[in-house]
PDB file of C-alpha atoms in Angstrom:
ATOM      1  CA  LEU A   1     114.572  11.260  37.476  1.00 94.00           C
ATOM      2  CA  VAL A   2     118.312  11.935  37.628  1.00 95.00           C
ATOM      3  CA  ARG A   3     117.775  15.649  36.990  1.00 95.00           C
ATOM      4  CA  ASP A   4     115.093  15.848  39.683  1.00 96.00           C
ATOM      5  CA  TRP A   5     117.269  13.992  42.181  1.00 96.00           C
ATOM      6  CA  VAL A   6     120.259  16.222  41.492  1.00 95.00           C
ATOM      7  CA  ASP A   7     118.069  19.315  42.008  1.00 94.00           C
ATOM      8  CA  TYR A   8     116.853  17.783  45.288  1.00 94.00           C
ATOM      9  CA  LEU A   9     120.442  17.231  46.466  1.00 93.00           C
ATOM     10  CA  ARG A  10     121.463  20.765  45.619  1.00 90.00           C
ATOM     11  CA  VAL A  11     118.391  22.701  46.781  1.00 90.00           C
ATOM     12  CA  GLU A  12     116.838  20.674  49.589  1.00 88.00           C
ATOM     13  CA  LYS A  13     119.838  18.763  50.954  1.00 87.00           C
ATOM     14  CA  GLY A  14     122.324  21.596  50.482  1.00 87.00           C
ATOM     15  CA  ALA A  15     124.985  19.303  49.007  1.00 86.00           C
ATOM     16  CA  SER A  16     128.199  20.979  47.871  1.00 87.00           C
ATOM     17  CA  ALA A  17     128.753  21.755  44.193  1.00 88.00           C
ATOM     18  CA  HIS A  18     131.554  19.153  44.138  1.00 90.00           C
ATOM     19  CA  THR A  19     129.287  16.414  45.547  1.00 91.00           C
ATOM     20  CA  VAL A  20     126.431  17.343  43.213  1.00 93.00           C
ATOM     21  CA  SER A  21     128.750  17.245  40.203  1.00 94.00           C
ATOM     22  CA  ASN A  22     130.122  13.805  41.100  1.00 94.00           C
ATOM     23  CA  TYR A  23     126.705  12.306  41.823  1.00 96.00           C
ATOM     24  CA  ARG A  24     125.247  13.757  38.622  1.00 96.00           C
ATOM     25  CA  ARG A  25     128.009  12.128  36.600  1.00 96.00           C
ATOM     26  CA  ASP A  26     127.692   8.764  38.395  1.00 96.00           C
ATOM     27  CA  ALA A  27     123.894   8.644  38.181  1.00 96.00           C
ATOM     28  CA  SER A  28     123.806   9.791  34.546  1.00 96.00           C
ATOM     29  CA  ARG A  29     126.338   7.134  33.519  1.00 96.00           C
ATOM     30  CA  TYR A  30     124.287   4.504  35.344  1.00 96.00           C
ATOM     31  CA  ALA A  31     121.016   5.644  33.764  1.00 96.00           C
ATOM     32  CA  PHE A  32     122.553   5.694  30.275  1.00 96.00           C
ATOM     33  CA  ASP A  33     123.913   2.179  30.764  1.00 96.00           C
ATOM     34  CA  MET A  34     120.552   0.865  31.978  1.00 96.00           C
ATOM     35  CA  LYS A  35     118.733   2.421  29.007  1.00 95.00           C
ATOM     36  CA  SER A  36     121.257   0.903  26.601  1.00 95.00           C
ATOM     37  CA  ARG A  37     120.239  -2.485  28.044  1.00 93.00           C
ATOM     38  CA  GLY A  38     116.541  -1.906  27.503  1.00 95.00           C
ATOM     39  CA  LYS A  39     115.761  -0.672  31.032  1.00 94.00           C
ATOM     40  CA  ASN A  40     113.923   2.488  29.998  1.00 90.00           C
ATOM     41  CA  ASP A  41     112.321   3.113  33.380  1.00 92.00           C
ATOM     42  CA  VAL A  42     113.730   2.936  36.883  1.00 93.00           C
ATOM     43  CA  GLY A  43     110.992   0.429  37.730  1.00 93.00           C
ATOM     44  CA  ASP A  44     112.465  -1.972  35.149  1.00 94.00           C
ATOM     45  CA  VAL A  45     115.756  -2.288  37.038  1.00 95.00           C
ATOM     46  CA  SER A  46     116.412  -5.290  39.292  1.00 94.00           C
ATOM     47  CA  VAL A  47     118.987  -5.895  42.014  1.00 92.00           C
ATOM     48  CA  ARG A  48     120.800  -8.246  39.622  1.00 92.00           C
ATOM     49  CA  ASP A  49     121.012  -5.426  37.036  1.00 94.00           C
ATOM     50  CA  ILE A  50     122.623  -3.114  39.582  1.00 95.00           C
ATOM     51  CA  GLU A  51     125.064  -5.731  40.835  1.00 92.00           C
ATOM     52  CA  ASP A  52     126.039  -6.529  37.246  1.00 93.00           C
ATOM     53  CA  TYR A  53     126.573  -2.842  36.547  1.00 95.00           C
ATOM     54  CA  MET A  54     128.811  -2.429  39.609  1.00 93.00           C
ATOM     55  CA  MET A  55     130.959  -5.389  38.535  1.00 92.00           C
ATOM     56  CA  ARG A  56     131.273  -4.034  35.007  1.00 94.00           C
ATOM     57  CA  LEU A  57     132.154  -0.580  36.351  1.00 93.00           C
ATOM     58  CA  ALA A  58     134.903  -2.048  38.529  1.00 91.00           C
ATOM     59  CA  SER A  59     136.304  -4.177  35.682  1.00 92.00           C
ATOM     60  CA  GLY A  60     136.372  -1.291  33.202  1.00 92.00           C
ATOM     61  CA  SER A  61     133.753  -2.524  30.724  1.00 91.00           C
ATOM     62  CA  VAL A  62     131.520   0.488  31.405  1.00 92.00           C
ATOM     63  CA  THR A  63     134.028   3.299  30.867  1.00 91.00           C
ATOM     64  CA  GLY A  64     136.925   1.481  29.221  1.00 91.00           C
ATOM     65  CA  LYS A  65     139.051   1.846  32.340  1.00 91.00           C
ATOM     66  CA  ALA A  66     138.866  -0.094  35.593  1.00 90.00           C
ATOM     67  CA  ALA A  67     137.393   2.095  38.330  1.00 89.00           C
ATOM     68  CA  ALA A  68     139.139   2.573  41.662  1.00 87.00           C
ATOM     69  CA  ALA A  69     137.414   1.180  44.742  1.00 85.00           C
ATOM     70  CA  SER A  70     136.625   4.728  45.882  1.00 86.00           C
ATOM     71  CA  SER A  71     134.940   5.507  42.557  1.00 90.00           C
ATOM     72  CA  VAL A  72     132.883   2.308  42.716  1.00 91.00           C
ATOM     73  CA  ALA A  73     131.856   3.145  46.284  1.00 90.00           C
ATOM     74  CA  ARG A  74     130.759   6.647  45.261  1.00 92.00           C
ATOM     75  CA  ALA A  75     128.815   5.274  42.281  1.00 94.00           C
ATOM     76  CA  SER A  76     127.143   2.772  44.608  1.00 93.00           C
ATOM     77  CA  ALA A  77     126.114   5.624  46.930  1.00 93.00           C
ATOM     78  CA  ALA A  78     124.728   7.591  43.989  1.00 95.00           C
ATOM     79  CA  ILE A  79     122.702   4.630  42.722  1.00 96.00           C
ATOM     80  CA  ARG A  80     121.302   3.907  46.176  1.00 95.00           C
ATOM     81  CA  GLY A  81     120.417   7.571  46.606  1.00 95.00           C
ATOM     82  CA  LEU A  82     118.686   7.707  43.228  1.00 96.00           C
ATOM     83  CA  HIS A  83     116.562   4.629  43.900  1.00 96.00           C
ATOM     84  CA  LYS A  84     115.694   5.805  47.412  1.00 95.00           C
ATOM     85  CA  TYR A  85     114.554   9.124  45.934  1.00 96.00           C
ATOM     86  CA  ALA A  86     112.417   7.255  43.373  1.00 96.00           C
ATOM     87  CA  LEU A  87     110.698   5.375  46.207  1.00 95.00           C
ATOM     88  CA  THR A  88     110.168   8.541  48.268  1.00 94.00           C
ATOM     89  CA  GLU A  89     108.625  10.308  45.284  1.00 94.00           C
ATOM     90  CA  GLY A  90     106.294   7.387  44.550  1.00 95.00           C
ATOM     91  CA  VAL A  91     107.918   6.603  41.209  1.00 94.00           C
ATOM     92  CA  VAL A  92     108.439   2.975  42.272  1.00 94.00           C
ATOM     93  CA  ALA A  93     106.790   0.774  44.870  1.00 94.00           C
ATOM     94  CA  THR A  94     110.004  -0.879  46.113  1.00 93.00           C
ATOM     95  CA  ASP A  95     113.620   0.214  46.445  1.00 95.00           C
ATOM     96  CA  VAL A  96     115.615  -2.531  44.746  1.00 93.00           C
ATOM     97  CA  ALA A  97     118.930  -0.859  45.652  1.00 93.00           C
ATOM     98  CA  ALA A  98     118.255  -0.818  49.398  1.00 90.00           C
ATOM     99  CA  GLN A  99     120.337  -3.943  49.986  1.00 80.00           C
ATOM    100  CA  LEU A 100     123.197  -2.843  47.776  1.00 79.00           C
ATOM    101  CA  HIS A 101     126.457  -2.644  49.720  1.00 69.00           C
ATOM    102  CA  ALA A 102     129.414  -0.499  48.748  1.00 60.00           C
ATOM    103  CA  PRO A 103     132.698  -2.376  48.288  1.00 60.00           C
ATOM    104  CA  ARG A 104     135.027  -2.302  51.268  1.00 62.00           C
ATOM    105  CA  GLN A 105     137.906   0.099  50.803  1.00 57.00           C
ATOM    106  CA  GLY A 106     141.370  -0.232  52.242  1.00 60.00           C
ATOM    107  CA  ARG A 107     142.082   2.191  55.066  1.00 66.00           C
ATOM    108  CA  HIS A 108     145.186   4.347  54.908  1.00 70.00           C
ATOM    109  CA  LEU A 109     146.639   7.282  56.768  1.00 75.00           C
ATOM    110  CA  PRO A 110     146.384  10.679  55.070  1.00 80.00           C
ATOM    111  CA  LYS A 111     149.502  12.448  53.861  1.00 84.00           C
ATOM    112  CA  ALA A 112     150.808  14.790  56.560  1.00 91.00           C
ATOM    113  CA  LEU A 113     153.871  16.957  57.075  1.00 93.00           C
ATOM    114  CA  SER A 114     156.185  16.741  60.065  1.00 93.00           C
ATOM    115  CA  VAL A 115     156.362  19.704  62.440  1.00 94.00           C
ATOM    116  CA  ASP A 116     159.719  20.700  60.929  1.00 95.00           C
ATOM    117  CA  GLU A 117     158.295  20.560  57.401  1.00 96.00           C
ATOM    118  CA  VAL A 118     155.324  22.702  58.411  1.00 96.00           C
ATOM    119  CA  GLY A 119     157.769  25.181  59.904  1.00 96.00           C
ATOM    120  CA  ARG A 120     159.696  25.347  56.637  1.00 96.00           C
ATOM    121  CA  LEU A 121     156.501  25.818  54.652  1.00 96.00           C
ATOM    122  CA  LEU A 122     155.193  28.633  56.846  1.00 97.00           C
ATOM    123  CA  ASP A 123     158.612  30.309  56.986  1.00 97.00           C
ATOM    124  CA  ALA A 124     158.658  30.307  53.175  1.00 96.00           C
ATOM    125  CA  ALA A 125     155.207  31.926  53.123  1.00 95.00           C
ATOM    126  CA  HIS A 126     156.427  34.771  55.358  1.00 96.00           C
ATOM    127  CA  THR A 127     159.323  35.893  53.129  1.00 95.00           C
ATOM    128  CA  ASP A 128     157.224  38.245  50.965  1.00 94.00           C
ATOM    129  CA  ASP A 129     156.019  41.465  52.630  1.00 94.00           C
ATOM    130  CA  SER A 130     153.847  42.583  49.696  1.00 96.00           C
ATOM    131  CA  PRO A 131     150.009  42.574  49.978  1.00 96.00           C
ATOM    132  CA  ILE A 132     149.891  39.239  48.125  1.00 97.00           C
ATOM    133  CA  GLY A 133     152.660  37.825  50.310  1.00 97.00           C
ATOM    134  CA  LEU A 134     150.895  38.893  53.503  1.00 97.00           C
ATOM    135  CA  ARG A 135     147.673  37.352  52.199  1.00 97.00           C
ATOM    136  CA  ASP A 136     149.341  34.050  51.377  1.00 97.00           C
ATOM    137  CA  ALA A 137     151.032  33.902  54.799  1.00 97.00           C
ATOM    138  CA  ALA A 138     147.698  34.561  56.522  1.00 97.00           C
ATOM    139  CA  LEU A 139     146.009  31.892  54.390  1.00 97.00           C
ATOM    140  CA  LEU A 140     148.579  29.194  55.145  1.00 97.00           C
ATOM    141  CA  GLU A 141     148.720  30.040  58.852  1.00 97.00           C
ATOM    142  CA  LEU A 142     144.910  29.839  59.032  1.00 96.00           C
ATOM    143  CA  LEU A 143     144.762  26.510  57.206  1.00 96.00           C
ATOM    144  CA  TYR A 144     147.325  24.954  59.550  1.00 96.00           C
ATOM    145  CA  ALA A 145     145.901  26.496  62.731  1.00 95.00           C
ATOM    146  CA  THR A 146     142.300  25.476  62.114  1.00 95.00           C
ATOM    147  CA  GLY A 147     142.430  22.412  59.852  1.00 94.00           C
ATOM    148  CA  ALA A 148     140.092  24.253  57.484  1.00 94.00           C
ATOM    149  CA  ARG A 149     139.509  23.032  53.958  1.00 93.00           C
ATOM    150  CA  VAL A 150     140.796  25.396  51.257  1.00 93.00           C
ATOM    151  CA  SER A 151     137.208  25.913  50.068  1.00 92.00           C
ATOM    152  CA  GLU A 152     136.174  26.898  53.605  1.00 93.00           C
ATOM    153  CA  ALA A 153     139.007  29.408  53.921  1.00 94.00           C
ATOM    154  CA  VAL A 154     138.344  31.193  50.624  1.00 94.00           C
ATOM    155  CA  SER A 155     134.621  31.444  51.394  1.00 92.00           C
ATOM    156  CA  LEU A 156     135.274  33.383  54.616  1.00 93.00           C
ATOM    157  CA  SER A 157     133.949  36.914  54.950  1.00 91.00           C
ATOM    158  CA  ALA A 158     135.352  39.510  57.328  1.00 84.00           C
ATOM    159  CA  ASP A 159     132.364  38.871  59.622  1.00 83.00           C
ATOM    160  CA  ASP A 160     133.415  35.231  60.067  1.00 86.00           C
ATOM    161  CA  LEU A 161     136.527  36.340  61.974  1.00 84.00           C
ATOM    162  CA  ASP A 162     136.046  37.736  65.463  1.00 69.00           C
ATOM    163  CA  GLY A 163     138.505  40.561  66.098  1.00 68.00           C
ATOM    164  CA  ASP A 164     138.178  40.321  69.875  1.00 72.00           C
ATOM    165  CA  VAL A 165     138.228  36.530  70.311  1.00 74.00           C
ATOM    166  CA  PRO A 166     140.717  34.243  68.490  1.00 90.00           C
ATOM    167  CA  VAL A 167     138.088  32.104  66.769  1.00 91.00           C
ATOM    168  CA  VAL A 168     136.853  31.691  63.215  1.00 92.00           C
ATOM    169  CA  ARG A 169     133.452  30.564  61.944  1.00 90.00           C
ATOM    170  CA  LEU A 170     133.769  27.957  59.195  1.00 91.00           C
ATOM    171  CA  PHE A 171     131.069  26.519  56.961  1.00 87.00           C
ATOM    172  CA  GLY A 172     131.766  22.955  55.839  1.00 84.00           C
ATOM    173  CA  LYS A 173     129.951  20.476  53.633  1.00 77.00           C
ATOM    174  CA  GLY A 174     126.211  21.016  53.591  1.00 73.00           C
ATOM    175  CA  ARG A 175     126.789  24.481  55.093  1.00 76.00           C
ATOM    176  CA  LYS A 176     127.433  22.912  58.499  1.00 85.00           C
ATOM    177  CA  GLU A 177     128.798  25.614  60.778  1.00 89.00           C
ATOM    178  CA  ARG A 178     131.565  25.213  63.323  1.00 91.00           C
ATOM    179  CA  ILE A 179     133.479  27.638  65.526  1.00 92.00           C
ATOM    180  CA  VAL A 180     137.224  26.898  65.596  1.00 93.00           C
ATOM    181  CA  PRO A 181     139.925  28.408  67.851  1.00 93.00           C
ATOM    182  CA  VAL A 182     142.859  30.099  66.108  1.00 94.00           C
ATOM    183  CA  GLY A 183     146.410  30.019  67.469  1.00 93.00           C
ATOM    184  CA  SER A 184     148.469  33.131  68.143  1.00 94.00           C
ATOM    185  CA  PHE A 185     150.767  32.772  65.094  1.00 95.00           C
ATOM    186  CA  ALA A 186     147.756  32.645  62.790  1.00 95.00           C
ATOM    187  CA  VAL A 187     146.066  35.519  64.636  1.00 94.00           C
ATOM    188  CA  ASP A 188     149.166  37.682  64.087  1.00 95.00           C
ATOM    189  CA  ALA A 189     149.309  36.780  60.376  1.00 96.00           C
ATOM    190  CA  LEU A 190     145.591  37.439  59.903  1.00 95.00           C
ATOM    191  CA  HIS A 191     145.915  40.795  61.651  1.00 94.00           C
ATOM    192  CA  ALA A 192     148.903  41.796  59.501  1.00 95.00           C
ATOM    193  CA  TYR A 193     146.993  40.919  56.331  1.00 96.00           C
ATOM    194  CA  SER A 194     143.802  42.617  57.503  1.00 94.00           C
ATOM    195  CA  VAL A 195     145.535  45.895  58.421  1.00 94.00           C
ATOM    196  CA  ARG A 196     148.434  46.150  55.991  1.00 95.00           C
ATOM    197  CA  ALA A 197     147.306  44.290  52.875  1.00 96.00           C
ATOM    198  CA  ARG A 198     143.572  43.744  52.519  1.00 95.00           C
ATOM    199  CA  PRO A 199     142.658  47.462  52.268  1.00 94.00           C
ATOM    200  CA  ALA A 200     145.107  47.884  49.375  1.00 94.00           C
ATOM    201  CA  LEU A 201     143.682  44.841  47.562  1.00 95.00           C
ATOM    202  CA  ALA A 202     140.076  45.869  48.295  1.00 93.00           C
ATOM    203  CA  ALA A 203     140.734  49.307  46.752  1.00 93.00           C
ATOM    204  CA  ARG A 204     141.309  47.588  43.394  1.00 92.00           C
ATOM    205  CA  GLY A 205     137.846  45.989  43.424  1.00 88.00           C
ATOM    206  CA  ARG A 206     134.232  46.889  44.100  1.00 83.00           C
ATOM    207  CA  GLY A 207     133.264  46.361  47.718  1.00 76.00           C
ATOM    208  CA  GLN A 208     134.050  42.630  47.860  1.00 83.00           C
ATOM    209  CA  THR A 209     133.061  41.138  51.251  1.00 90.00           C
ATOM    210  CA  ALA A 210     135.323  38.077  50.999  1.00 93.00           C
ATOM    211  CA  PHE A 211     138.151  38.135  53.530  1.00 95.00           C
ATOM    212  CA  PHE A 212     140.815  36.749  51.195  1.00 96.00           C
ATOM    213  CA  LEU A 213     141.099  38.864  48.033  1.00 96.00           C
ATOM    214  CA  ASN A 214     142.965  38.404  44.766  1.00 95.00           C
ATOM    215  CA  SER A 215     145.212  40.962  43.073  1.00 94.00           C
ATOM    216  CA  ARG A 216     142.201  42.591  41.368  1.00 94.00           C
ATOM    217  CA  GLY A 217     140.233  43.024  44.589  1.00 94.00           C
ATOM    218  CA  GLY A 218     137.880  40.110  43.925  1.00 94.00           C
ATOM    219  CA  ALA A 219     137.311  37.021  46.043  1.00 94.00           C
ATOM    220  CA  LEU A 220     140.239  34.603  46.042  1.00 95.00           C
ATOM    221  CA  SER A 221     139.316  31.384  44.224  1.00 94.00           C
ATOM    222  CA  ARG A 222     140.058  27.874  45.454  1.00 93.00           C
ATOM    223  CA  GLN A 223     142.416  27.377  42.491  1.00 93.00           C
ATOM    224  CA  SER A 224     144.359  30.559  43.311  1.00 95.00           C
ATOM    225  CA  ALA A 225     144.586  29.555  46.972  1.00 95.00           C
ATOM    226  CA  TRP A 226     146.029  26.191  45.932  1.00 94.00           C
ATOM    227  CA  THR A 227     148.531  28.047  43.718  1.00 94.00           C
ATOM    228  CA  ALA A 228     149.624  30.070  46.771  1.00 95.00           C
ATOM    229  CA  ILE A 229     150.119  26.881  48.803  1.00 95.00           C
ATOM    230  CA  ARG A 230     152.091  25.272  46.001  1.00 94.00           C
ATOM    231  CA  ARG A 231     154.250  28.389  45.615  1.00 95.00           C
ATOM    232  CA  ALA A 232     155.247  28.261  49.284  1.00 96.00           C
ATOM    233  CA  ALA A 233     155.833  24.501  49.043  1.00 95.00           C
ATOM    234  CA  GLN A 234     158.139  24.995  46.073  1.00 95.00           C
ATOM    235  CA  ALA A 235     160.127  27.635  47.968  1.00 95.00           C
ATOM    236  CA  ALA A 236     160.433  25.232  50.930  1.00 96.00           C
ATOM    237  CA  ASP A 237     161.403  22.319  48.640  1.00 95.00           C
ATOM    238  CA  LEU A 238     158.245  20.445  49.655  1.00 94.00           C
ATOM    239  CA  GLU A 239     156.346  20.486  46.375  1.00 89.00           C
ATOM    240  CA  ASP A 240     156.185  16.684  46.123  1.00 88.00           C
ATOM    241  CA  ARG A 241     154.801  16.456  49.693  1.00 88.00           C
ATOM    242  CA  ILE A 242     151.922  18.888  49.381  1.00 91.00           C
ATOM    243  CA  SER A 243     148.263  18.585  48.368  1.00 86.00           C
ATOM    244  CA  PRO A 244     145.223  20.801  49.006  1.00 82.00           C
ATOM    245  CA  HIS A 245     144.427  18.836  52.197  1.00 89.00           C
ATOM    246  CA  THR A 246     147.991  18.401  53.486  1.00 91.00           C
ATOM    247  CA  LEU A 247     147.811  21.242  56.019  1.00 92.00           C
ATOM    248  CA  ARG A 248     144.388  19.999  57.188  1.00 92.00           C
ATOM    249  CA  HIS A 249     145.816  16.525  57.786  1.00 93.00           C
ATOM    250  CA  SER A 250     148.950  17.911  59.409  1.00 93.00           C
TER     251      SER A 250
END
C-alpha cells in the first residue's frame, strides 16, 4: 500500500522528489511499526493505534530520538494521506485517520538579511569576472529579485527567460507555474552571463538546455548552486547568516 501510494503521489499528484522521499520514509516507518505490533493490514489499525504511534514518535520511543514538532506534523500528514488513499482505492471501508489532527507548531519569522547585508552579498558575487563568476552573480541576483527557490532557479531553461520582457517563468512545487517580474540589476546580470559566460560553458558540454551551467557544460545542480551562494556569503562575512532560502525570505 505504501509503495502504491508513493507512486500515486509522484505520478498522479506530481509531488516533488523531496516531498515523495519524506512521505515514503514517514509512511514506511509507520507501516513497519504497525506490523511489529501485529497490525499486518491497514484495516487492522484503529484511531487509538495511530494516536499512540504519534505520541511514541514525539517522545522518541519509535526512532530513539524525540521528533521535532515539524517532523511529527509531517508524519501525521503522511499517515492521513496513506489512509485516505486506502479508502479511495477500496482497500478499507472507513478512514480511521480522518479525524487525526497534526500537532500545533509554534510560528516564527524566517531568517532574512537586511538590505545592507544583501548589498554586501551581491557585491561579493560580482567580484569575479570569469564565466563561473558571472554565472554565480546572475544566480544570486535572480534569487533575490524573484524570491525563487534554488531548485526553481537551477531548473530554468533559456526559454523560461523572456529576452524582450523582464520576466521569468518559474515552476514550483507540483510543477505549478508562475510568471515573476525581474528587476533591472538582475536583468543586467542575467544578460552579462548569457552573452559573456554561458556560451563558453556550453561549449564544454553537449547541447545542454539548462540556463545555468556548471564548469563542464552540464546543468548546474542544486548542491552546486548552494555552494555558490555560500562562497559569496563567506566573502561577505555572512556565512553564519545564510541558508538556501535566505535570499527568498529576504
